[in-house]
Tab-separated table of C-alpha atoms and ligand atoms in Angstrom:
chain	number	residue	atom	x	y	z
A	766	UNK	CA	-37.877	80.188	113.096
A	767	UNK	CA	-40.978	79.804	115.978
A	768	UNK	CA	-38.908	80.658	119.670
A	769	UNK	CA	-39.810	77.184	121.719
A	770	UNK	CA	-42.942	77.362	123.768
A	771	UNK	CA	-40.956	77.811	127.076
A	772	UNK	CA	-38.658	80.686	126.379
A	773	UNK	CA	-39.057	83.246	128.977
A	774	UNK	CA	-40.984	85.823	128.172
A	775	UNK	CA	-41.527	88.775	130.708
A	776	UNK	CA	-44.246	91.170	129.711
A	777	UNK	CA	-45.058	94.432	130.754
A	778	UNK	CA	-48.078	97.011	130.094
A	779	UNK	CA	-49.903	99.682	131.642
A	780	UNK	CA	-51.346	102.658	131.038
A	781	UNK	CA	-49.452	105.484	129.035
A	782	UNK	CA	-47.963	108.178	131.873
A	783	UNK	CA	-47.490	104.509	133.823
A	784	UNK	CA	-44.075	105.358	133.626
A	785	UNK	CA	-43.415	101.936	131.729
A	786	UNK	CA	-40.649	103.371	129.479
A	787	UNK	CA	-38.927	104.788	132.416
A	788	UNK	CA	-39.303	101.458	134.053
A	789	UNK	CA	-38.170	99.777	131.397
A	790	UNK	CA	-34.892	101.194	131.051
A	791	UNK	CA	-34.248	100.905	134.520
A	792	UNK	CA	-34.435	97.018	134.568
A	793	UNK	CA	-32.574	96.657	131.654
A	794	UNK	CA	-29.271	97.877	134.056
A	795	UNK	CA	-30.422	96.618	137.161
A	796	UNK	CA	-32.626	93.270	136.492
A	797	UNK	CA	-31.109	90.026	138.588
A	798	UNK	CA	-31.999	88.021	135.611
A	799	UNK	CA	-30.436	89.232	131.924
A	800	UNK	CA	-33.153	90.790	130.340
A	801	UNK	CA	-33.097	91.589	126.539
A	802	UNK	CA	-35.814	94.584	125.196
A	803	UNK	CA	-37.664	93.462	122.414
A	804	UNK	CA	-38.054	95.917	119.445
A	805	UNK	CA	-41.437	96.159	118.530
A	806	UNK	CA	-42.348	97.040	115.214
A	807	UNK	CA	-44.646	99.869	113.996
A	808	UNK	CA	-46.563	101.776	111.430
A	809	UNK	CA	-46.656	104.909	113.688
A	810	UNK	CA	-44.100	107.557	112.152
A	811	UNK	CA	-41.223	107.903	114.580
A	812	UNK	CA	-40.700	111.084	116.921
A	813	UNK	CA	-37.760	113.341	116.605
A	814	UNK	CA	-35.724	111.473	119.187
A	815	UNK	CA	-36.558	107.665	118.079
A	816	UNK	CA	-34.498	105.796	115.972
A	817	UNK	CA	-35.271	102.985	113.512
A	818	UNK	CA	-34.119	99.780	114.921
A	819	UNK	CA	-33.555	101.189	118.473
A	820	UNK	CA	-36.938	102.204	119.691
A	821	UNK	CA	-39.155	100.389	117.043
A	822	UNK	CA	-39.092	99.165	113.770
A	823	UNK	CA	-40.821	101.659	111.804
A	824	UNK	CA	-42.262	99.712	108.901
A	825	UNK	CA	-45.270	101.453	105.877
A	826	UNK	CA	-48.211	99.734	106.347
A	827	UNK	CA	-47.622	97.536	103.086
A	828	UNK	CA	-44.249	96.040	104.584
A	829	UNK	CA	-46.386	94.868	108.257
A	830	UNK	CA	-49.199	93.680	106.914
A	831	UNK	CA	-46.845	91.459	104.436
A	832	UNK	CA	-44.973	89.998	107.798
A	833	UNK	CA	-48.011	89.913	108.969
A	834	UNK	CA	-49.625	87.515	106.920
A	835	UNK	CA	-46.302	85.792	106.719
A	836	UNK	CA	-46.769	84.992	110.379
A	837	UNK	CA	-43.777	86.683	111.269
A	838	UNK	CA	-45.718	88.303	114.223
A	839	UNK	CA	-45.659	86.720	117.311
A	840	UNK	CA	-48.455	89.445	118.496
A	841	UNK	CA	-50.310	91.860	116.977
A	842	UNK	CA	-52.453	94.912	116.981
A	843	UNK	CA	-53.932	98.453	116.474
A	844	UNK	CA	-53.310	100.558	119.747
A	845	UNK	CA	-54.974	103.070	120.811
A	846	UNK	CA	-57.296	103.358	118.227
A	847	UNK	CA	-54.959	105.669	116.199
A	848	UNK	CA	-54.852	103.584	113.002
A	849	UNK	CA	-51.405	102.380	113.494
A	850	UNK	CA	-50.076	99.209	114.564
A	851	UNK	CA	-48.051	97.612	116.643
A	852	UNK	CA	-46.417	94.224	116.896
A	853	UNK	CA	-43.544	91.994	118.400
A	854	UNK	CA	-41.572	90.107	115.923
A	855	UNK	CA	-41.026	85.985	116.792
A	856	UNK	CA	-37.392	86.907	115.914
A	857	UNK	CA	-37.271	89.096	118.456
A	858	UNK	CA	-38.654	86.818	121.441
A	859	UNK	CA	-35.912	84.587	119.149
A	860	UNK	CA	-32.869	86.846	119.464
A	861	UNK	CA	-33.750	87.316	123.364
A	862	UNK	CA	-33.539	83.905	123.996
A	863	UNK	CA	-29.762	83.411	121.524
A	864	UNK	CA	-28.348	86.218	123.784
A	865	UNK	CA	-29.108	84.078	126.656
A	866	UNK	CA	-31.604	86.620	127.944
A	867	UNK	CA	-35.362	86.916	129.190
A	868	UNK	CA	-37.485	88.723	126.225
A	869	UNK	CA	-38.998	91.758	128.001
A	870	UNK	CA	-41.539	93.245	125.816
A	871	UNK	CA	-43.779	96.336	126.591
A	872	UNK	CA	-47.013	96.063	124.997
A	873	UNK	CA	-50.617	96.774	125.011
A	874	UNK	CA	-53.098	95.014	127.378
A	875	UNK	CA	-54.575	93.197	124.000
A	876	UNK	CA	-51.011	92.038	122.929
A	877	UNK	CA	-50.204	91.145	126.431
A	878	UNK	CA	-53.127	88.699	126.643
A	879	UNK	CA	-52.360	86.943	123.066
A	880	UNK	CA	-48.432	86.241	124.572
A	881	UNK	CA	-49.916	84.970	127.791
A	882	UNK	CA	-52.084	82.915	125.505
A	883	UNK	CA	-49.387	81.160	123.723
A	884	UNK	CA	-46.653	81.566	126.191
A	885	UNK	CA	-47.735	80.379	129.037
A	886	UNK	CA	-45.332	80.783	131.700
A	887	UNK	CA	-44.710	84.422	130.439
A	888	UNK	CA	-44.078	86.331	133.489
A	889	UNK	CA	-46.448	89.211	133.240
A	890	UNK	CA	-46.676	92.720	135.205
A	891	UNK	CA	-49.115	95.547	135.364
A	892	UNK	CA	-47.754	98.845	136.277
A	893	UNK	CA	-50.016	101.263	137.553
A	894	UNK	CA	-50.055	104.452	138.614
A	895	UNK	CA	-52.239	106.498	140.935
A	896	UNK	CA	-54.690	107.778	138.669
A	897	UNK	CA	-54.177	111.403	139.309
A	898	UNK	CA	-50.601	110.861	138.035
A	899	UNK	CA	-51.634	109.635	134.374
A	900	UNK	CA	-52.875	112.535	132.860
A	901	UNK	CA	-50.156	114.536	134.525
A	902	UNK	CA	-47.526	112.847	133.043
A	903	UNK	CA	-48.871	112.393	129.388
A	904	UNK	CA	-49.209	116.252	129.197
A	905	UNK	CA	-45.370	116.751	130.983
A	906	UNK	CA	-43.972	114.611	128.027
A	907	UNK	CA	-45.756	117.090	125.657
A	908	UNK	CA	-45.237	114.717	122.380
A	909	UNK	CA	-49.211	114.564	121.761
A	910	UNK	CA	-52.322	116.858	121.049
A	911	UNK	CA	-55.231	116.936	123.226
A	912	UNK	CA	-57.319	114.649	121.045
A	913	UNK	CA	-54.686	111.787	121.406
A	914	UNK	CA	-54.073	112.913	124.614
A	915	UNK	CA	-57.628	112.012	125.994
A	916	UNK	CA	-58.108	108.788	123.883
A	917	UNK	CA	-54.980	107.607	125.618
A	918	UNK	CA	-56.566	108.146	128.923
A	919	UNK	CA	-59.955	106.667	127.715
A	920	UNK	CA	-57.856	103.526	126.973
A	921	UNK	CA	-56.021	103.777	130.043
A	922	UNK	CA	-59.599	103.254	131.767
A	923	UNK	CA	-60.522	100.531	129.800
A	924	UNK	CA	-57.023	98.863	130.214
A	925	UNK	CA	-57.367	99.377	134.039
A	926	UNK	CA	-60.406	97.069	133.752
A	927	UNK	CA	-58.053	94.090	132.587
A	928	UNK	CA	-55.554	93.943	135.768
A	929	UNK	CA	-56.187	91.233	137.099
A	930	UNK	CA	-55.368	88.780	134.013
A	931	UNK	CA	-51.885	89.797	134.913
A	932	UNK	CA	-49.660	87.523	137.232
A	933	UNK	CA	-48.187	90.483	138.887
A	934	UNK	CA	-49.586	93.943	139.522
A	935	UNK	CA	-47.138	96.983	140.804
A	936	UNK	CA	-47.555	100.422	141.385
A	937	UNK	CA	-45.559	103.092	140.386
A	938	UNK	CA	-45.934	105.749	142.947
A	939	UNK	CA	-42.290	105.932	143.476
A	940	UNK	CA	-39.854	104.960	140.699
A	941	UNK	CA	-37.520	103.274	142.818
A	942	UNK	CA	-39.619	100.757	144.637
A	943	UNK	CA	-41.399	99.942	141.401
A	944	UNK	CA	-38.185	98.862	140.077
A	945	UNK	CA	-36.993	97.086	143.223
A	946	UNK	CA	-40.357	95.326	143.699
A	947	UNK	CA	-39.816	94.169	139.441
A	948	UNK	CA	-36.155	92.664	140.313
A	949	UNK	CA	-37.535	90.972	143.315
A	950	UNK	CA	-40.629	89.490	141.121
A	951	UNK	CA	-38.005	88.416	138.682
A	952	UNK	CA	-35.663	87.059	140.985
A	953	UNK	CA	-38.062	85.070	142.837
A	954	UNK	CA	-39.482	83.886	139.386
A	955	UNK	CA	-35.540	82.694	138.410
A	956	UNK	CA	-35.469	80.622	141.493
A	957	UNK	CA	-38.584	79.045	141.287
A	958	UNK	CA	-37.806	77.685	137.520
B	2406	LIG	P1	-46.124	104.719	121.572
B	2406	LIG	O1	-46.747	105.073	120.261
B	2406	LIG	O2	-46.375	105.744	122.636
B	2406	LIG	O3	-44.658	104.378	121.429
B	2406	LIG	O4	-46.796	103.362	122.077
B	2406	LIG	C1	-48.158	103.282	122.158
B	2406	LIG	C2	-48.585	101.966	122.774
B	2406	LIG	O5	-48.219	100.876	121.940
B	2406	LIG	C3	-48.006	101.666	124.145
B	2406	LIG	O6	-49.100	101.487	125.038
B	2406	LIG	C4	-47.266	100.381	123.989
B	2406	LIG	O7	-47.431	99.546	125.106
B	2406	LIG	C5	-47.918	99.774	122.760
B	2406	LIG	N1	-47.006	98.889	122.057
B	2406	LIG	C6	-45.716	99.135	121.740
B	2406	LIG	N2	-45.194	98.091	121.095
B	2406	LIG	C7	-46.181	97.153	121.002
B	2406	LIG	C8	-46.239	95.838	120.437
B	2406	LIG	O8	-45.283	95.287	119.910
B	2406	LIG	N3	-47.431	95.210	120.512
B	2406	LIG	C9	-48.523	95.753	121.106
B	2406	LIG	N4	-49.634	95.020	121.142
B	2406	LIG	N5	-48.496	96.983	121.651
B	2406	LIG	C10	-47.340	97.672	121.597
């Protein structure tokens, strides 16, 4: 089942060491507006601490490509350059909208741009970070080598460069008013509706 054209759809990217995952968790208790995370689904092997069906759909490359072509894929695409992908299900933008929820998915700049393209009043937001912080944090959260490690901040460059195809653009220098400055973007977004 295709989600109707005008489900809400919030969407947020930004750089990895943006602090988006940190973000994202916050909003999902605080949010004025109901907010319900879409799973993405991936070909990347999971981490230690991820869980199938929690943190991603972790699908071989056989079973994607077969949604894939079955146009189950709402979005899709190869981040990072690392040879896996990543995509967000229809049913999950679906499932968002049953709980009575806004779909809040966080995805690449490239995603991000194909959901604005066919959603669009999707309420999108670029968190930043002062670039000093990035490479910081991707080495504190010490889950990648140095070769990943600087093609994530090469693409963090080139995402940079795309900022301004985003309705909204916030920085995270301090966790707290990012998030405040996310409800307020969503609450003013609810009343304008
Ligand atoms: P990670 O492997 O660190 O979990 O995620 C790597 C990147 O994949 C992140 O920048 C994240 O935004 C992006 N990503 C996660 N899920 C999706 C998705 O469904 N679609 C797209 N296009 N990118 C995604």
């Amino acid at each position: 089942m295709t989600p109707a054209p005008d489900v809400p759809v919030v969407v947020l990217s930004g750089p990895s060491g943006s602090g988006k995952t940190t973000v994202v968790s916050r909003l999902l208790k605080e949010s004025p507006v109901k907010l319900v995370k879409s799973i993405s689904a991936t070909t990347r092997p999971p981490r230690p601490i991820e869980t199938d069906g929690e943190d991603y759909y972790f699908l071989s490359t056989e079973e994607f490509e077969a949604r894939r072509q079955a146009g189950e894929f709402l979005e899709c695409a190869e981040v990072h350059k690392s040879g896996y992908w990543y995509g967000t299900l229809l049913s999950e933008v679906q499932r968002a909208s049953d709980e009575g929820g806004w779909a809040l998915l966080e995805i690449d700049v490239e995603g991000a741009l194909n959901v604005m393209k066919r959603y669009p009043r999707t309420v999108s937001i670029f968190l930043s970070t002062p670039p000093e912080e990035y490479e910081r944090r991707l080495r504190a959260r010490g889950t990648e080598d140095e070769a990943v490690i600087r093609r994530r901040l090469q693409t963090a460059e080139r995402e940079l460069t795309f900022v301004d195809r985003y309705r909204y653009q916030v920085v995270n220098e301090r966790l707290d008013d990012a998030v405040r400055e996310i409800c307020n973007i969503l609450e003013s977004v609810e009343r304008s509706d």
